[in-house]
Amino acid sequence: MRMEKQRKGVRLVLLPLPFQGHINPMLHLANILYSKGFSITIIHTTFNSPNPLNYPHFTFCPIQDGITTQSDDSSSLNLLHLIILLNIRCVTPFRDTLAKVISDARDNKEHVACLVSDGLFYFTQGVSNTFELPRIALREGGASSFVPFVLFPLLIERGYIPIQDSQLEETVTEIPPLKVKDLPLIDTKEPEKYYKELSNLVEGTKASCGVIWNSFEDLESSPLSYLRQEFQIPFFPIGPFHKYSFSHSPSSSSSSSSSLLTQDQSCISWLDRHKPNSVIYVSFGSLAAITAAKFLEIAWGLASSMHPFLWVIRKGMVIDDGKECLDPPFPAGFIDNLQGRGYIVKWAPQQEVLAHKAVGAFWTHCGWNSTLESICEGVPMICMPFFTDQKVNARYVSSVWKIGVQFEGEVKREEVVKMIRGLIEGNNKEGSQIRERVLDLKEKARVSWNHGGSSYTYLDALVNFILSFEPKR
C-alpha cells in the first residue's frame, strides 16, 4: 500500500483486547491507518502487552489491569472471567491515560480524532462519551458470527437456549444453515453472565459511531447487509487486514511482530522439502484445549493418512484427567514410525505456512483470523471448532461457502484419514470442487484490497469519516 503524507495534527487512539486473535488484527489496522497519514497511539494492558520495539512508528501507553499471570489466558473456561475483569479493572486507568493523551496532543497542537477499541472492550463507550470523543468499534470476527449475538434474546425466547441435547442437530430456522449445536456459546457454569456480556458487546457496538470489520463484501455481503439494517451506523468492511503491505516498517507486514507466542521458523525449511499441495497443516489456535483421547485419535489419523503433516502443539494444549500435559502424550515409538512424515512445533508462522506451496489443507479450529488467512491463500479446511464464533465460522466454511469439511461428531481416526485424503489427493468430486471454490474466494479477496475493490473503497470512506470529526474547541 502506498504510504500517504502524514496528516499533520491528526492522531488516533487504539485499544486492543489482550488476546492473540485480537491484538494481531488491531495492530494490522494500526499500520493501515498509519499508512493513510494518521499518527497512532496504542493504549494497551500490561497483560499480554505488545512489543513496542516492533512498532517504532507508534506511541505506546501501558495501563495497569490487575491481571498478573499469563496462565489466566490458557483456556476458554477462563475467557469469560477475564473479559469481565478487564472491563471492570481497566476503566479508571484507561480514562486517566486517555485524558493525558488528549491533553498532550493539545499541547503539541494535535487533534485526537477518535478512539478505535475492540468491540469486547464495551466499557470504552462510556469513557469516550465523557470526553465527547467519537468511538469506532473494531470487530475482528466475521459478520456472520455476530448475527447470532444480536439475535440472542430472540433465541432464548424461542427455546434454543439453553441448549438441550435432543435439539443439537436441529436447524435454527432464524439463522439457516446454523444448527443448534453451532450457536456461539462457551462451556460455563455461569451462562447468565455470558448472556450479559453478549448484551454488553452488542449494545456497546450499536452505541459506537461506526464499525470496522476484518472482512470483505464478497465473503459476507448477506450478514453485513442484515447488520447494517439493525445497527443503522456506518460499516467499514476493509479486510483482510493482514494482506495490506507497507513500506514504512520492515515488521509491519509480518505476523511475527505481533505474535504473543514464539514462532518456530524451522518448519518453513521442512515444508520446502515437500511437493506442492501435499502437506496437511494442523493448528487449533492459541486458546483451545483437547483431551488426551481426542489427541490420540488425531495423531493416529494423521499417521494413517500417509500424508506429511505439520502439527502445532502448544504447551498445555492437551488435558488428561483434568491436568495439562507437559509434553504431547504420543504413544511409544509414534514419532519414529512416521519416518519424517510429521513435523511438530509449539507455534508456527501461520500466514507464511498457509502461503507455502506445499500446504494442501488446513485442519483448523476455525477462529476468524485462521479462516480468513486460509481463504486468502486458497487452502481448503478441515473444521474442528471448539467454542463461540468458531462454531459459526465452521458451519459457513462447510455449508455456505463450501470450502471445507467439518467433523459433525466425535473425532475418529478413520474419518480423519478420509477427510485428509479427500482434500489433499483431490480424487473425488467433492474435494476438487472445494478446492475450486476456495481458489475463487482467494481471487475475490485479492480483488477486494486492490485499487477499486470493495475493501479499498471502504478504507477511503473510513479515512474521510475519521477526518470529518471536528476538533473540540
CSV table of N, CA and C in Angstrom, one decimal, residues 171-310:
chain,number,residue,atom,x,y,z
A,171,THR,N,-32.0,-27.4,12.9
A,171,THR,CA,-31.6,-26.2,12.3
A,171,THR,C,-32.3,-25.0,13.0
A,172,VAL,N,-31.5,-23.9,13.2
A,172,VAL,CA,-32.0,-22.7,13.8
A,172,VAL,C,-32.7,-21.9,12.6
A,173,THR,N,-34.0,-22.0,12.6
A,173,THR,CA,-34.7,-21.5,11.4
A,173,THR,C,-34.5,-20.0,11.2
A,174,GLU,N,-34.2,-19.3,12.3
A,174,GLU,CA,-34.0,-17.8,12.1
A,174,GLU,C,-32.6,-17.5,11.5
A,175,ILE,N,-31.7,-18.5,11.6
A,175,ILE,CA,-30.3,-18.2,11.0
A,175,ILE,C,-29.8,-19.5,10.3
A,176,PRO,N,-30.5,-19.9,9.2
A,176,PRO,CA,-30.0,-21.0,8.5
A,176,PRO,C,-28.7,-20.7,7.8
A,177,PRO,N,-27.8,-21.7,7.6
A,177,PRO,CA,-28.0,-23.1,7.9
A,177,PRO,C,-27.5,-23.5,9.3
A,178,LEU,N,-27.3,-22.6,10.2
A,178,LEU,CA,-26.8,-22.9,11.5
A,178,LEU,C,-27.7,-24.0,12.2
A,179,LYS,N,-27.0,-24.9,12.9
A,179,LYS,CA,-27.7,-25.9,13.7
A,179,LYS,C,-27.6,-25.4,15.2
A,180,VAL,N,-28.5,-26.0,16.0
A,180,VAL,CA,-28.4,-25.5,17.4
A,180,VAL,C,-27.0,-25.7,18.0
A,181,LYS,N,-26.3,-26.8,17.6
A,181,LYS,CA,-25.0,-27.0,18.2
A,181,LYS,C,-24.0,-26.0,17.7
A,182,ASP,N,-24.3,-25.3,16.7
A,182,ASP,CA,-23.4,-24.2,16.1
A,182,ASP,C,-23.5,-22.9,16.8
A,183,LEU,N,-24.5,-22.7,17.7
A,183,LEU,CA,-24.7,-21.4,18.3
A,183,LEU,C,-23.4,-21.1,19.1
A,184,PRO,N,-23.0,-19.8,19.1
A,184,PRO,CA,-21.7,-19.4,19.7
A,184,PRO,C,-21.7,-19.3,21.2
A,185,LEU,N,-21.7,-20.4,21.8
A,185,LEU,CA,-21.7,-20.5,23.3
A,185,LEU,C,-20.3,-21.0,23.8
A,186,ILE,N,-20.1,-20.8,25.1
A,186,ILE,CA,-18.9,-21.4,25.7
A,186,ILE,C,-19.4,-22.3,26.9
A,187,ASP,N,-18.5,-23.2,27.3
A,187,ASP,CA,-18.8,-24.1,28.4
A,187,ASP,C,-18.6,-23.3,29.7
A,188,THR,N,-19.6,-22.9,30.3
A,188,THR,CA,-19.5,-22.1,31.6
A,188,THR,C,-20.6,-22.5,32.5
A,189,LYS,N,-20.3,-22.4,33.8
A,189,LYS,CA,-21.2,-22.7,34.9
A,189,LYS,C,-22.1,-21.4,35.2
A,190,GLU,N,-21.7,-20.3,34.5
A,190,GLU,CA,-22.4,-19.1,34.7
A,190,GLU,C,-23.0,-18.5,33.4
A,191,PRO,N,-23.9,-19.2,32.8
A,191,PRO,CA,-24.4,-18.8,31.5
A,191,PRO,C,-25.1,-17.4,31.5
A,192,GLU,N,-25.7,-17.0,32.6
A,192,GLU,CA,-26.3,-15.7,32.7
A,192,GLU,C,-25.3,-14.6,32.5
A,193,LYS,N,-24.1,-14.8,33.1
A,193,LYS,CA,-23.0,-13.8,32.9
A,193,LYS,C,-22.6,-13.7,31.5
A,194,TYR,N,-22.5,-14.9,30.8
A,194,TYR,CA,-22.2,-14.9,29.4
A,194,TYR,C,-23.2,-14.1,28.5
A,195,TYR,N,-24.5,-14.4,28.8
A,195,TYR,CA,-25.5,-13.7,28.1
A,195,TYR,C,-25.4,-12.2,28.3
A,196,LYS,N,-25.1,-11.8,29.5
A,196,LYS,CA,-25.0,-10.4,29.9
A,196,LYS,C,-23.8,-9.8,29.1
A,197,GLU,N,-22.7,-10.5,29.0
A,197,GLU,CA,-21.5,-10.0,28.3
A,197,GLU,C,-21.9,-9.8,26.8
A,198,LEU,N,-22.6,-10.8,26.2
A,198,LEU,CA,-23.0,-10.6,24.8
A,198,LEU,C,-23.9,-9.4,24.6
A,199,SER,N,-24.8,-9.2,25.6
A,199,SER,CA,-25.7,-8.0,25.5
A,199,SER,C,-24.8,-6.7,25.6
A,200,ASN,N,-23.8,-6.7,26.5
A,200,ASN,CA,-22.9,-5.5,26.6
A,200,ASN,C,-22.2,-5.3,25.3
A,201,LEU,N,-21.7,-6.4,24.7
A,201,LEU,CA,-21.0,-6.3,23.4
A,201,LEU,C,-21.9,-5.7,22.3
A,202,VAL,N,-23.1,-6.2,22.2
A,202,VAL,CA,-24.0,-5.8,21.1
A,202,VAL,C,-24.4,-4.3,21.3
A,203,GLU,N,-24.8,-4.0,22.6
A,203,GLU,CA,-25.2,-2.6,22.9
A,203,GLU,C,-24.1,-1.6,22.8
A,204,GLY,N,-22.9,-2.1,23.2
A,204,GLY,CA,-21.7,-1.2,23.1
A,204,GLY,C,-21.4,-0.9,21.6
A,205,THR,N,-21.5,-1.9,20.8
A,205,THR,CA,-21.2,-1.8,19.3
A,205,THR,C,-22.3,-0.9,18.7
A,206,LYS,N,-23.5,-1.1,19.0
A,206,LYS,CA,-24.6,-0.2,18.5
A,206,LYS,C,-24.4,1.2,18.9
A,207,ALA,N,-23.9,1.5,20.1
A,207,ALA,CA,-23.7,2.8,20.6
A,207,ALA,C,-22.5,3.6,20.0
A,208,SER,N,-21.6,2.8,19.3
A,208,SER,CA,-20.5,3.4,18.7
A,208,SER,C,-20.9,4.2,17.4
A,209,CYS,N,-20.0,5.0,16.9
A,209,CYS,CA,-20.4,5.8,15.7
A,209,CYS,C,-20.1,5.1,14.4
A,210,GLY,N,-19.5,3.9,14.5
A,210,GLY,CA,-19.2,3.1,13.3
A,210,GLY,C,-18.5,1.8,13.7
A,211,VAL,N,-18.5,0.9,12.7
A,211,VAL,CA,-17.8,-0.4,13.0
A,211,VAL,C,-16.9,-0.8,11.8
A,212,ILE,N,-15.7,-1.1,12.2
A,212,ILE,CA,-14.7,-1.6,11.2
A,212,ILE,C,-14.7,-3.2,11.3
A,213,TRP,N,-14.8,-3.8,10.2
A,213,TRP,CA,-14.8,-5.3,10.1
A,213,TRP,C,-13.6,-5.8,9.4
A,214,ASN,N,-13.0,-6.8,9.9
A,214,ASN,CA,-11.9,-7.5,9.3
A,214,ASN,C,-12.5,-8.6,8.4
A,215,SER,N,-13.2,-8.1,7.3
A,215,SER,CA,-13.9,-9.0,6.4
A,215,SER,C,-14.0,-8.2,5.1
A,216,PHE,N,-14.6,-8.9,4.1
A,216,PHE,CA,-14.9,-8.2,2.8
A,216,PHE,C,-16.2,-8.5,2.2
A,217,GLU,N,-16.8,-7.6,1.4
A,217,GLU,CA,-18.2,-7.7,1.0
A,217,GLU,C,-18.5,-9.0,0.3
A,218,ASP,N,-17.6,-9.5,-0.6
A,218,ASP,CA,-17.9,-10.7,-1.4
A,218,ASP,C,-18.0,-11.9,-0.6
A,219,LEU,N,-17.4,-11.9,0.6
A,219,LEU,CA,-17.4,-13.0,1.5
A,219,LEU,C,-18.7,-13.0,2.4
A,220,GLU,N,-19.1,-11.8,2.9
A,220,GLU,CA,-20.1,-11.7,3.9
A,220,GLU,C,-21.2,-10.7,3.6
A,221,SER,N,-21.6,-10.5,2.3
A,221,SER,CA,-22.5,-9.5,1.9
A,221,SER,C,-23.8,-9.6,2.6
A,222,SER,N,-24.3,-10.8,2.8
A,222,SER,CA,-25.7,-11.0,3.4
A,222,SER,C,-25.7,-10.7,4.9
A,223,PRO,N,-24.8,-11.2,5.7
A,223,PRO,CA,-24.8,-10.8,7.1
A,223,PRO,C,-24.5,-9.3,7.4
A,224,LEU,N,-23.6,-8.8,6.5
A,224,LEU,CA,-23.3,-7.4,6.6
A,224,LEU,C,-24.5,-6.5,6.3
A,225,SER,N,-25.3,-6.9,5.3
A,225,SER,CA,-26.5,-6.2,5.0
A,225,SER,C,-27.5,-6.2,6.1
A,226,TYR,N,-27.7,-7.4,6.7
A,226,TYR,CA,-28.6,-7.6,7.8
A,226,TYR,C,-28.2,-6.7,9.0
A,227,LEU,N,-26.9,-6.7,9.3
A,227,LEU,CA,-26.4,-5.9,10.5
A,227,LEU,C,-26.5,-4.4,10.2
A,228,ARG,N,-26.3,-4.0,9.0
A,228,ARG,CA,-26.4,-2.6,8.7
A,228,ARG,C,-27.8,-2.1,9.0
A,229,GLN,N,-28.8,-2.9,8.6
A,229,GLN,CA,-30.2,-2.6,8.8
A,229,GLN,C,-30.5,-2.5,10.3
A,230,GLU,N,-29.9,-3.4,11.1
A,230,GLU,CA,-30.2,-3.5,12.5
A,230,GLU,C,-29.5,-2.3,13.3
A,231,PHE,N,-28.3,-2.0,12.9
A,231,PHE,CA,-27.5,-1.0,13.6
A,231,PHE,C,-27.6,0.4,13.2
A,232,GLN,N,-27.9,0.6,11.9
A,232,GLN,CA,-28.1,2.0,11.3
A,232,GLN,C,-26.9,2.9,11.7
A,233,ILE,N,-25.7,2.4,11.6
A,233,ILE,CA,-24.4,3.2,11.7
A,233,ILE,C,-23.5,2.8,10.6
A,234,PRO,N,-22.5,3.6,10.2
A,234,PRO,CA,-21.6,3.2,9.1
A,234,PRO,C,-20.8,2.0,9.4
A,235,PHE,N,-20.7,1.1,8.4
A,235,PHE,CA,-19.9,-0.1,8.4
A,235,PHE,C,-18.7,0.1,7.5
A,236,PHE,N,-17.6,-0.5,7.9
A,236,PHE,CA,-16.4,-0.4,7.0
A,236,PHE,C,-15.7,-1.8,7.0
A,237,PRO,N,-16.2,-2.7,6.1
A,237,PRO,CA,-15.5,-4.0,5.9
A,237,PRO,C,-14.3,-3.8,5.0
A,238,ILE,N,-13.1,-3.6,5.7
A,238,ILE,CA,-11.9,-3.3,4.9
A,238,ILE,C,-10.9,-4.4,4.9
A,239,GLY,N,-11.3,-5.6,5.4
A,239,GLY,CA,-10.4,-6.7,5.4
A,239,GLY,C,-10.1,-7.4,4.0
A,240,PRO,N,-9.2,-8.3,4.0
A,240,PRO,CA,-8.5,-8.9,5.1
A,240,PRO,C,-7.3,-8.0,5.5
A,241,PHE,N,-7.2,-7.6,6.8
A,241,PHE,CA,-6.2,-6.7,7.2
A,241,PHE,C,-4.8,-7.1,6.9
A,242,HIS,N,-4.5,-8.4,7.1
A,242,HIS,CA,-3.1,-8.9,7.0
A,242,HIS,C,-2.6,-8.9,5.6
A,243,LYS,N,-3.4,-8.7,4.6
A,243,LYS,CA,-2.9,-8.7,3.2
A,243,LYS,C,-2.4,-7.3,2.7
A,244,TYR,N,-2.7,-6.3,3.5
A,244,TYR,CA,-2.1,-5.0,3.1
A,244,TYR,C,-0.6,-5.0,3.4
A,245,SER,N,0.2,-4.4,2.6
A,245,SER,CA,1.6,-4.4,2.8
A,245,SER,C,2.1,-2.9,2.8
A,246,PHE,N,3.2,-2.7,3.6
A,246,PHE,CA,3.6,-1.3,3.8
A,246,PHE,C,5.1,-1.2,3.6
A,247,SER,N,5.5,0.0,3.4
A,247,SER,CA,6.9,0.3,3.2
A,247,SER,C,7.5,1.0,4.4
A,248,HIS,N,6.6,1.4,5.4
A,248,HIS,CA,7.2,2.2,6.5
A,248,HIS,C,7.8,1.5,7.6
A,249,SER,N,7.6,0.1,7.6
A,249,SER,CA,8.2,-0.7,8.7
A,249,SER,C,8.5,-2.1,8.2
A,250,PRO,N,9.7,-2.6,8.4
A,250,PRO,CA,10.1,-3.9,8.0
A,250,PRO,C,9.2,-5.0,8.6
A,251,SER,N,8.7,-4.7,9.8
A,251,SER,CA,7.9,-5.7,10.6
A,251,SER,C,6.4,-5.6,10.3
A,252,SER,N,6.0,-4.5,9.7
A,252,SER,CA,4.6,-4.3,9.7
A,252,SER,C,3.7,-5.3,8.9
A,253,SER,N,4.3,-6.0,7.9
A,253,SER,CA,3.6,-6.9,7.2
A,253,SER,C,3.8,-8.3,7.7
A,254,SER,N,4.5,-8.5,8.8
A,254,SER,CA,4.8,-9.8,9.3
A,254,SER,C,4.0,-10.1,10.6
A,255,SER,N,3.4,-11.3,10.6
A,255,SER,CA,2.6,-11.6,11.8
A,255,SER,C,3.5,-11.9,13.0
A,256,SER,N,4.8,-12.2,12.7
A,256,SER,CA,5.7,-12.5,13.9
A,256,SER,C,5.9,-11.3,14.8
A,257,SER,N,5.7,-10.1,14.3
A,257,SER,CA,6.0,-8.9,15.1
A,257,SER,C,4.9,-8.7,16.1
A,258,SER,N,3.7,-9.2,15.9
A,258,SER,CA,2.6,-9.0,16.8
A,258,SER,C,2.2,-10.3,17.5
A,259,SER,N,2.9,-11.4,17.3
A,259,SER,CA,2.6,-12.7,17.9
A,259,SER,C,3.0,-12.7,19.4
A,260,LEU,N,2.1,-13.2,20.2
A,260,LEU,CA,2.4,-13.3,21.7
A,260,LEU,C,3.2,-14.6,22.0
A,261,LEU,N,3.2,-15.5,21.0
A,261,LEU,CA,3.9,-16.7,21.1
A,261,LEU,C,5.1,-16.8,20.2
A,262,THR,N,6.2,-17.4,20.6
A,262,THR,CA,7.4,-17.5,19.8
A,262,THR,C,7.2,-18.5,18.6
A,263,GLN,N,7.4,-18.0,17.4
A,263,GLN,CA,7.1,-18.8,16.2
A,263,GLN,C,8.4,-19.6,15.8
A,264,ASP,N,8.2,-20.8,15.5
A,264,ASP,CA,9.3,-21.7,15.1
A,264,ASP,C,9.4,-21.7,13.6
A,265,GLN,N,10.4,-21.0,13.1
A,265,GLN,CA,10.6,-20.8,11.6
A,265,GLN,C,11.2,-22.0,11.0
A,266,SER,N,11.7,-23.0,11.7
A,266,SER,CA,12.3,-24.2,11.2
A,266,SER,C,11.3,-25.0,10.3
A,267,CYS,N,10.0,-24.8,10.6
A,267,CYS,CA,9.0,-25.6,9.8
A,267,CYS,C,9.0,-25.2,8.3
A,268,ILE,N,9.4,-24.0,8.0
A,268,ILE,CA,9.4,-23.5,6.6
A,268,ILE,C,10.4,-24.3,5.8
A,269,SER,N,11.6,-24.5,6.4
A,269,SER,CA,12.6,-25.3,5.7
A,269,SER,C,12.1,-26.7,5.5
A,270,TRP,N,11.3,-27.3,6.5
A,270,TRP,CA,10.8,-28.6,6.3
A,270,TRP,C,9.8,-28.6,5.2
A,271,LEU,N,8.9,-27.6,5.1
A,271,LEU,CA,7.9,-27.5,4.1
A,271,LEU,C,8.6,-27.4,2.7
A,272,ASP,N,9.7,-26.8,2.6
A,272,ASP,CA,10.5,-26.6,1.4
A,272,ASP,C,10.8,-27.9,0.7
A,273,ARG,N,10.9,-29.0,1.5
A,273,ARG,CA,11.3,-30.3,1.0
A,273,ARG,C,10.1,-31.1,0.5
A,274,HIS,N,8.9,-30.5,0.5
A,274,HIS,CA,7.7,-31.3,0.1
A,274,HIS,C,7.1,-30.8,-1.2
A,275,LYS,N,6.4,-31.7,-1.8
A,275,LYS,CA,5.7,-31.4,-3.1
A,275,LYS,C,4.5,-30.4,-2.9
A,276,PRO,N,4.2,-29.7,-3.9
A,276,PRO,CA,3.0,-28.8,-3.8
A,276,PRO,C,1.7,-29.5,-3.4
A,277,ASN,N,1.0,-28.9,-2.5
A,277,ASN,CA,-0.3,-29.3,-2.0
A,277,ASN,C,-0.3,-30.7,-1.4
A,278,SER,N,0.8,-31.1,-0.8
A,278,SER,CA,1.0,-32.5,-0.2
A,278,SER,C,0.9,-32.5,1.3
A,279,VAL,N,1.0,-31.3,2.0
A,279,VAL,CA,1.1,-31.3,3.4
A,279,VAL,C,-0.2,-30.9,4.1
A,280,ILE,N,-0.6,-31.5,5.2
A,280,ILE,CA,-1.7,-31.1,6.0
A,280,ILE,C,-1.2,-30.3,7.1
A,281,TYR,N,-1.6,-29.0,7.3
A,281,TYR,CA,-1.2,-28.2,8.4
A,281,TYR,C,-2.3,-28.2,9.4
A,282,VAL,N,-1.9,-28.5,10.7
A,282,VAL,CA,-2.8,-28.7,11.8
A,282,VAL,C,-2.5,-27.7,12.9
A,283,SER,N,-3.5,-26.8,13.2
A,283,SER,CA,-3.3,-25.9,14.3
A,283,SER,C,-4.7,-25.5,14.9
A,284,PHE,N,-4.8,-25.5,16.2
A,284,PHE,CA,-6.1,-25.3,16.8
A,284,PHE,C,-6.1,-23.9,17.6
A,285,GLY,N,-5.2,-23.0,17.2
A,285,GLY,CA,-5.2,-21.7,17.8
A,285,GLY,C,-4.5,-21.6,19.1
A,286,SER,N,-4.7,-20.4,19.8
A,286,SER,CA,-3.9,-20.1,21.0
A,286,SER,C,-4.7,-20.4,22.3
A,287,LEU,N,-5.9,-20.8,22.2
A,287,LEU,CA,-6.7,-21.0,23.4
A,287,LEU,C,-7.3,-22.4,23.6
A,288,ALA,N,-7.6,-23.1,22.5
A,288,ALA,CA,-8.3,-24.4,22.6
A,288,ALA,C,-7.5,-25.5,23.3
A,289,ALA,N,-8.2,-26.3,24.0
A,289,ALA,CA,-7.6,-27.5,24.7
A,289,ALA,C,-8.3,-28.7,24.3
A,290,ILE,N,-7.6,-29.9,24.1
A,290,ILE,CA,-8.2,-31.1,23.8
A,290,ILE,C,-7.9,-32.2,24.8
A,291,THR,N,-8.7,-33.2,24.8
A,291,THR,CA,-8.5,-34.3,25.8
A,291,THR,C,-7.4,-35.2,25.2
A,292,ALA,N,-6.8,-36.0,26.1
A,292,ALA,CA,-5.7,-36.9,25.6
A,292,ALA,C,-6.3,-38.0,24.6
A,293,ALA,N,-7.6,-38.4,24.9
A,293,ALA,CA,-8.2,-39.4,24.0
A,293,ALA,C,-8.4,-38.8,22.6
A,294,LYS,N,-8.8,-37.6,22.5
A,294,LYS,CA,-9.0,-36.9,21.2
A,294,LYS,C,-7.6,-36.7,20.5
A,295,PHE,N,-6.7,-36.4,21.3
A,295,PHE,CA,-5.3,-36.2,20.8
A,295,PHE,C,-4.8,-37.4,20.1
A,296,LEU,N,-5.0,-38.6,20.7
A,296,LEU,CA,-4.6,-39.9,20.1
A,296,LEU,C,-5.3,-40.2,18.8
A,297,GLU,N,-6.6,-39.9,18.7
A,297,GLU,CA,-7.4,-40.1,17.5
A,297,GLU,C,-6.8,-39.2,16.4
A,298,ILE,N,-6.5,-38.0,16.7
A,298,ILE,CA,-5.9,-37.0,15.7
A,298,ILE,C,-4.6,-37.6,15.3
A,299,ALA,N,-3.7,-38.0,16.2
A,299,ALA,CA,-2.4,-38.4,15.9
A,299,ALA,C,-2.4,-39.7,15.0
A,300,TRP,N,-3.2,-40.7,15.4
A,300,TRP,CA,-3.3,-41.9,14.6
A,300,TRP,C,-3.9,-41.6,13.2
A,301,GLY,N,-4.9,-40.7,13.2
A,301,GLY,CA,-5.5,-40.3,11.9
A,301,GLY,C,-4.5,-39.7,11.0
A,302,LEU,N,-3.7,-38.8,11.5
A,302,LEU,CA,-2.6,-38.1,10.7
A,302,LEU,C,-1.6,-39.2,10.2
A,303,ALA,N,-1.2,-40.0,11.1
A,303,ALA,CA,-0.2,-41.0,10.7
A,303,ALA,C,-0.7,-42.0,9.6
A,304,SER,N,-2.0,-42.4,9.8
A,304,SER,CA,-2.6,-43.4,8.9
A,304,SER,C,-2.9,-42.8,7.5
A,305,SER,N,-3.0,-41.5,7.5
A,305,SER,CA,-3.3,-40.9,6.2
A,305,SER,C,-2.2,-41.0,5.2
A,306,MET,N,-1.0,-41.3,5.7
A,306,MET,CA,0.3,-41.4,4.9
A,306,MET,C,0.7,-40.2,4.2
A,307,HIS,N,0.1,-39.0,4.6
A,307,HIS,CA,0.5,-37.7,4.1
A,307,HIS,C,1.3,-37.0,5.1
A,308,PRO,N,2.3,-36.2,4.6
A,308,PRO,CA,3.1,-35.4,5.6
A,308,PRO,C,2.2,-34.4,6.3
A,309,PHE,N,2.6,-34.1,7.5
A,309,PHE,CA,1.8,-33.1,8.3
A,309,PHE,C,2.7,-32.3,9.1
A,310,LEU,N,2.3,-31.0,9.3
A,310,LEU,CA,2.9,-30.0,10.2
A,310,LEU,C,1.9,-29.7,11.3
